[in-house]
Structures are given as structure tokens and as C-alpha cells.
PDB file of C-alpha atoms in Angstrom:
ATOM      1  CA  GLN A 117     110.524 -87.711-164.839  1.00 80.00           C
ATOM      2  CA  VAL A 118     109.884 -85.679-167.852  1.00 88.00           C
ATOM      3  CA  GLN A 119     106.909 -83.566-167.491  1.00 96.00           C
ATOM      4  CA  LEU A 120     104.934 -81.490-170.365  1.00 97.00           C
ATOM      5  CA  VAL A 121     102.053 -79.176-169.038  1.00 97.00           C
ATOM      6  CA  GLU A 122      99.725 -77.429-171.796  1.00 98.00           C
ATOM      7  CA  SER A 123      97.882 -74.455-170.452  1.00 97.00           C
ATOM      8  CA  GLY A 124      95.530 -71.450-172.596  1.00 98.00           C
ATOM      9  CA  GLY A 125      92.702 -73.679-173.759  1.00 98.00           C
ATOM     10  CA  GLY A 126      89.424 -72.508-173.597  1.00 98.00           C
ATOM     11  CA  LEU A 127      86.254 -71.520-175.369  1.00 98.00           C
ATOM     12  CA  VAL A 128      86.243 -69.185-178.290  1.00 98.00           C
ATOM     13  CA  GLN A 129      84.008 -67.784-181.120  1.00 98.00           C
ATOM     14  CA  ALA A 130      84.950 -68.528-184.676  1.00 98.00           C
ATOM     15  CA  GLY A 131      87.197 -66.014-186.015  1.00 98.00           C
ATOM     16  CA  GLY A 132      88.849 -65.625-182.478  1.00 98.00           C
ATOM     17  CA  SER A 133      92.375 -66.613-181.285  1.00 98.00           C
ATOM     18  CA  LEU A 134      94.037 -68.500-178.448  1.00 98.00           C
ATOM     19  CA  ARG A 135      97.590 -68.924-177.577  1.00 98.00           C
ATOM     20  CA  LEU A 136      98.614 -72.370-175.971  1.00 98.00           C
ATOM     21  CA  SER A 137     101.624 -72.968-173.835  1.00 98.00           C
ATOM     22  CA  CYS A 138     103.492 -76.014-172.902  1.00 98.00           C
ATOM     23  CA  ALA A 139     106.112 -75.852-170.133  1.00 98.00           C
ATOM     24  CA  ALA A 140     108.676 -78.508-170.189  1.00 97.00           C
ATOM     25  CA  SER A 141     110.709 -79.966-167.030  1.00 96.00           C
ATOM     26  CA  GLY A 142     112.695 -82.867-166.512  1.00 92.00           C
ATOM     27  CA  LEU A 143     114.535 -82.879-169.885  1.00 88.00           C
ATOM     28  CA  THR A 144     117.271 -80.978-171.605  1.00 93.00           C
ATOM     29  CA  PHE A 145     114.905 -79.057-173.587  1.00 94.00           C
ATOM     30  CA  MET A 146     117.198 -77.854-176.278  1.00 94.00           C
ATOM     31  CA  ARG A 147     117.950 -81.712-177.263  1.00 95.00           C
ATOM     32  CA  TYR A 148     114.447 -81.909-178.078  1.00 96.00           C
ATOM     33  CA  ALA A 149     112.272 -81.148-181.327  1.00 97.00           C
ATOM     34  CA  MET A 150     108.749 -79.982-180.138  1.00 98.00           C
ATOM     35  CA  GLY A 151     105.155 -80.641-181.680  1.00 98.00           C
ATOM     36  CA  TRP A 152     101.840 -80.073-180.948  1.00 98.00           C
ATOM     37  CA  PHE A 153      98.902 -82.675-181.894  1.00 98.00           C
ATOM     38  CA  ARG A 154      95.319 -82.464-181.488  1.00 98.00           C
ATOM     39  CA  GLN A 155      92.490 -85.127-181.419  1.00 98.00           C
ATOM     40  CA  ALA A 156      88.812 -84.547-181.396  1.00 97.00           C
ATOM     41  CA  PRO A 157      86.027 -87.059-180.171  1.00 93.00           C
ATOM     42  CA  GLY A 158      85.971 -90.084-182.021  1.00 95.00           C
ATOM     43  CA  LYS A 159      89.402 -89.110-184.045  1.00 96.00           C
ATOM     44  CA  GLU A 160      92.693 -90.191-184.088  1.00 96.00           C
ATOM     45  CA  ARG A 161      95.535 -87.921-183.022  1.00 96.00           C
ATOM     46  CA  GLU A 162      96.304 -85.553-185.634  1.00 97.00           C
ATOM     47  CA  PHE A 163      99.722 -83.431-186.174  1.00 98.00           C
ATOM     48  CA  VAL A 164      99.414 -79.861-186.028  1.00 98.00           C
ATOM     49  CA  ALA A 165     102.651 -78.083-186.021  1.00 98.00           C
ATOM     50  CA  ALA A 166     106.460 -79.056-185.119  1.00 98.00           C
ATOM     51  CA  ILE A 167     109.586 -76.869-184.257  1.00 98.00           C
ATOM     52  CA  SER A 168     113.272 -78.040-184.380  1.00 97.00           C
ATOM     53  CA  ARG A 169     115.718 -77.618-181.413  1.00 96.00           C
ATOM     54  CA  SER A 170     116.968 -74.000-182.282  1.00 94.00           C
ATOM     55  CA  GLY A 171     113.442 -72.845-183.374  1.00 95.00           C
ATOM     56  CA  GLY A 172     114.896 -71.998-186.860  1.00 95.00           C
ATOM     57  CA  ASN A 173     112.798 -74.799-188.728  1.00 97.00           C
ATOM     58  CA  THR A 174     108.976 -75.251-188.450  1.00 98.00           C
ATOM     59  CA  TYR A 175     106.391 -77.033-190.311  1.00 97.00           C
ATOM     60  CA  SER A 176     102.553 -76.846-189.970  1.00 98.00           C
ATOM     61  CA  ALA A 177      99.800 -79.227-191.378  1.00 98.00           C
ATOM     62  CA  ASP A 178      97.903 -77.869-194.294  1.00 98.00           C
ATOM     63  CA  SER A 179      94.849 -77.606-192.168  1.00 97.00           C
ATOM     64  CA  VAL A 180      96.316 -74.916-190.070  1.00 98.00           C
ATOM     65  CA  LYS A 181      98.790 -73.414-192.549  1.00 97.00           C
ATOM     66  CA  GLY A 182      98.334 -69.552-192.581  1.00 97.00           C
ATOM     67  CA  ARG A 183      96.354 -69.543-189.071  1.00 98.00           C
ATOM     68  CA  PHE A 184      98.489 -71.296-186.560  1.00 98.00           C
ATOM     69  CA  THR A 185     102.117 -70.359-185.638  1.00 98.00           C
ATOM     70  CA  ILE A 186     104.405 -72.638-183.649  1.00 98.00           C
ATOM     71  CA  SER A 187     107.629 -71.091-181.409  1.00 98.00           C
ATOM     72  CA  ARG A 188     109.737 -71.834-178.672  1.00 98.00           C
ATOM     73  CA  ASP A 189     111.619 -70.198-175.968  1.00 97.00           C
ATOM     74  CA  ASN A 190     114.491 -72.412-175.127  1.00 96.00           C
ATOM     75  CA  ALA A 191     115.082 -70.234-171.808  1.00 96.00           C
ATOM     76  CA  LYS A 192     111.770 -70.735-170.397  1.00 97.00           C
ATOM     77  CA  LYS A 193     111.671 -74.228-171.508  1.00 97.00           C
ATOM     78  CA  THR A 194     108.130 -73.632-173.121  1.00 98.00           C
ATOM     79  CA  VAL A 195     106.830 -74.104-176.775  1.00 98.00           C
ATOM     80  CA  TYR A 196     104.022 -71.993-177.953  1.00 98.00           C
ATOM     81  CA  LEU A 197     101.166 -72.419-180.377  1.00 98.00           C
ATOM     82  CA  GLN A 198      99.522 -69.116-181.473  1.00 98.00           C
ATOM     83  CA  MET A 199      95.985 -69.860-183.193  1.00 98.00           C
ATOM     84  CA  ASN A 200      94.181 -67.230-185.256  1.00 98.00           C
ATOM     85  CA  SER A 201      91.108 -67.332-187.331  1.00 98.00           C
ATOM     86  CA  LEU A 202      89.801 -70.440-185.740  1.00 98.00           C
ATOM     87  CA  LYS A 203      87.133 -72.405-187.083  1.00 98.00           C
ATOM     88  CA  PRO A 204      84.752 -75.070-185.354  1.00 98.00           C
ATOM     89  CA  GLU A 205      86.816 -77.992-187.051  1.00 97.00           C
ATOM     90  CA  ASP A 206      89.688 -76.759-184.856  1.00 98.00           C
ATOM     91  CA  THR A 207      87.852 -77.910-181.696  1.00 98.00           C
ATOM     92  CA  ALA A 208      89.739 -80.669-180.221  1.00 98.00           C
ATOM     93  CA  VAL A 209      92.219 -81.519-177.226  1.00 98.00           C
ATOM     94  CA  TYR A 210      95.653 -79.946-178.256  1.00 98.00           C
ATOM     95  CA  TYR A 211      98.886 -82.061-176.762  1.00 98.00           C
ATOM     96  CA  CYS A 212     102.056 -80.643-176.726  1.00 98.00           C
ATOM     97  CA  ALA A 213     104.990 -83.534-177.248  1.00 98.00           C
ATOM     98  CA  ALA A 214     108.983 -83.817-177.111  1.00 97.00           C
ATOM     99  CA  ALA A 215     111.032 -86.001-179.661  1.00 97.00           C
ATOM    100  CA  TYR A 216     114.834 -86.667-178.809  1.00 96.00           C
ATOM    101  CA  SER A 217     115.538 -85.576-182.522  1.00 94.00           C
ATOM    102  CA  GLY A 218     117.671 -82.997-184.523  1.00 94.00           C
ATOM    103  CA  LEU A 219     114.940 -83.278-187.084  1.00 95.00           C
ATOM    104  CA  LEU A 220     111.492 -82.392-187.561  1.00 96.00           C
ATOM    105  CA  ARG A 221     108.736 -85.117-186.474  1.00 96.00           C
ATOM    106  CA  TYR A 222     105.424 -85.462-187.756  1.00 95.00           C
ATOM    107  CA  VAL A 223     103.886 -88.754-186.351  1.00 96.00           C
ATOM    108  CA  PRO A 224     102.851 -89.368-182.439  1.00 96.00           C
ATOM    109  CA  ASP A 225     105.217 -92.432-182.693  1.00 96.00           C
ATOM    110  CA  ASP A 226     108.237 -90.502-183.245  1.00 97.00           C
ATOM    111  CA  TYR A 227     107.492 -88.427-179.716  1.00 97.00           C
ATOM    112  CA  ASP A 228     109.020 -89.559-176.414  1.00 95.00           C
ATOM    113  CA  SER A 229     106.895 -87.665-174.292  1.00 97.00           C
ATOM    114  CA  TRP A 230     103.516 -85.974-173.880  1.00 97.00           C
ATOM    115  CA  GLY A 231     101.549 -83.344-171.814  1.00 98.00           C
ATOM    116  CA  GLN A 232      97.959 -84.074-170.778  1.00 97.00           C
ATOM    117  CA  GLY A 233      96.036 -81.682-173.036  1.00 98.00           C
ATOM    118  CA  THR A 234      94.018 -78.652-172.889  1.00 98.00           C
ATOM    119  CA  GLN A 235      90.742 -78.238-174.481  1.00 98.00           C
ATOM    120  CA  VAL A 236      90.279 -75.601-177.249  1.00 98.00           C
ATOM    121  CA  THR A 237      86.452 -75.115-178.212  1.00 98.00           C
ATOM    122  CA  VAL A 238      85.492 -73.239-181.037  1.00 98.00           C
ATOM    123  CA  SER A 239      81.829 -71.949-181.380  1.00 98.00           C
ATOM    124  CA  SER A 240      79.962 -70.761-184.423  1.00 94.00           C
TER     125      SER A 240
END
């Protein structure tokens, strides 16, 4: 079975940084575009960032542009989200996801597999 496991979440003050990791197993990692989504209480799941199979093409939501960076290490079957200059509105459960696609994907329905999520809380 495909398994995605997020880690690296926690409590951080506004302006601080966190690095999330998502370790993949049970799939041919290089065949999948990867993405990060987040969901705050009472809100729908929101796109954060996506990365292509090779890692050469990325795209981020306007709300995190210039602050968050997505990357991947195909040898380690791991995708990362480096989060800098965190704001209270970034508080959410963050999910990684895998899409069997050679294109970037931006909506939840385009993704085939999901992790269980990791909590990020940004205090002011």
C-alpha cells in the first residue's frame, strides 16, 4: 500500500521557521508529482505548493509565495516544505499528497494518495 508520513510540525512563534518532511513508501516515487495542502479548523483543504516528478518545476499558492519552498529528494523518496516568516494564519494541519502525473496538480481531487497530516501552530 502507498504510505505517506509527514513530520516536522509543531508550535512556533510568528516570524519563525519550520521544515516539514513527507516520507513515501509503496510507490515508484519518481512517477508522482507531489504536493502540500493545509486545512484549518472549519475550512476546506487548501493548496499550498506542488513539485514535478524531477523537482525541476514548482508552483506555490499566492498566500505563501516568497515564504515557503517545496523540494524533493527522489533518492530518499521524501518531499519537503521549508516554511519561513510564518504567520498565525498559517496555522493548520499540513498534508502531503502524491499524484500519478507528469504535470503539476493543484486540487485535492487530482491526488491519489494522502498522508495523515502534521499540525503547524503559529502563535503571535
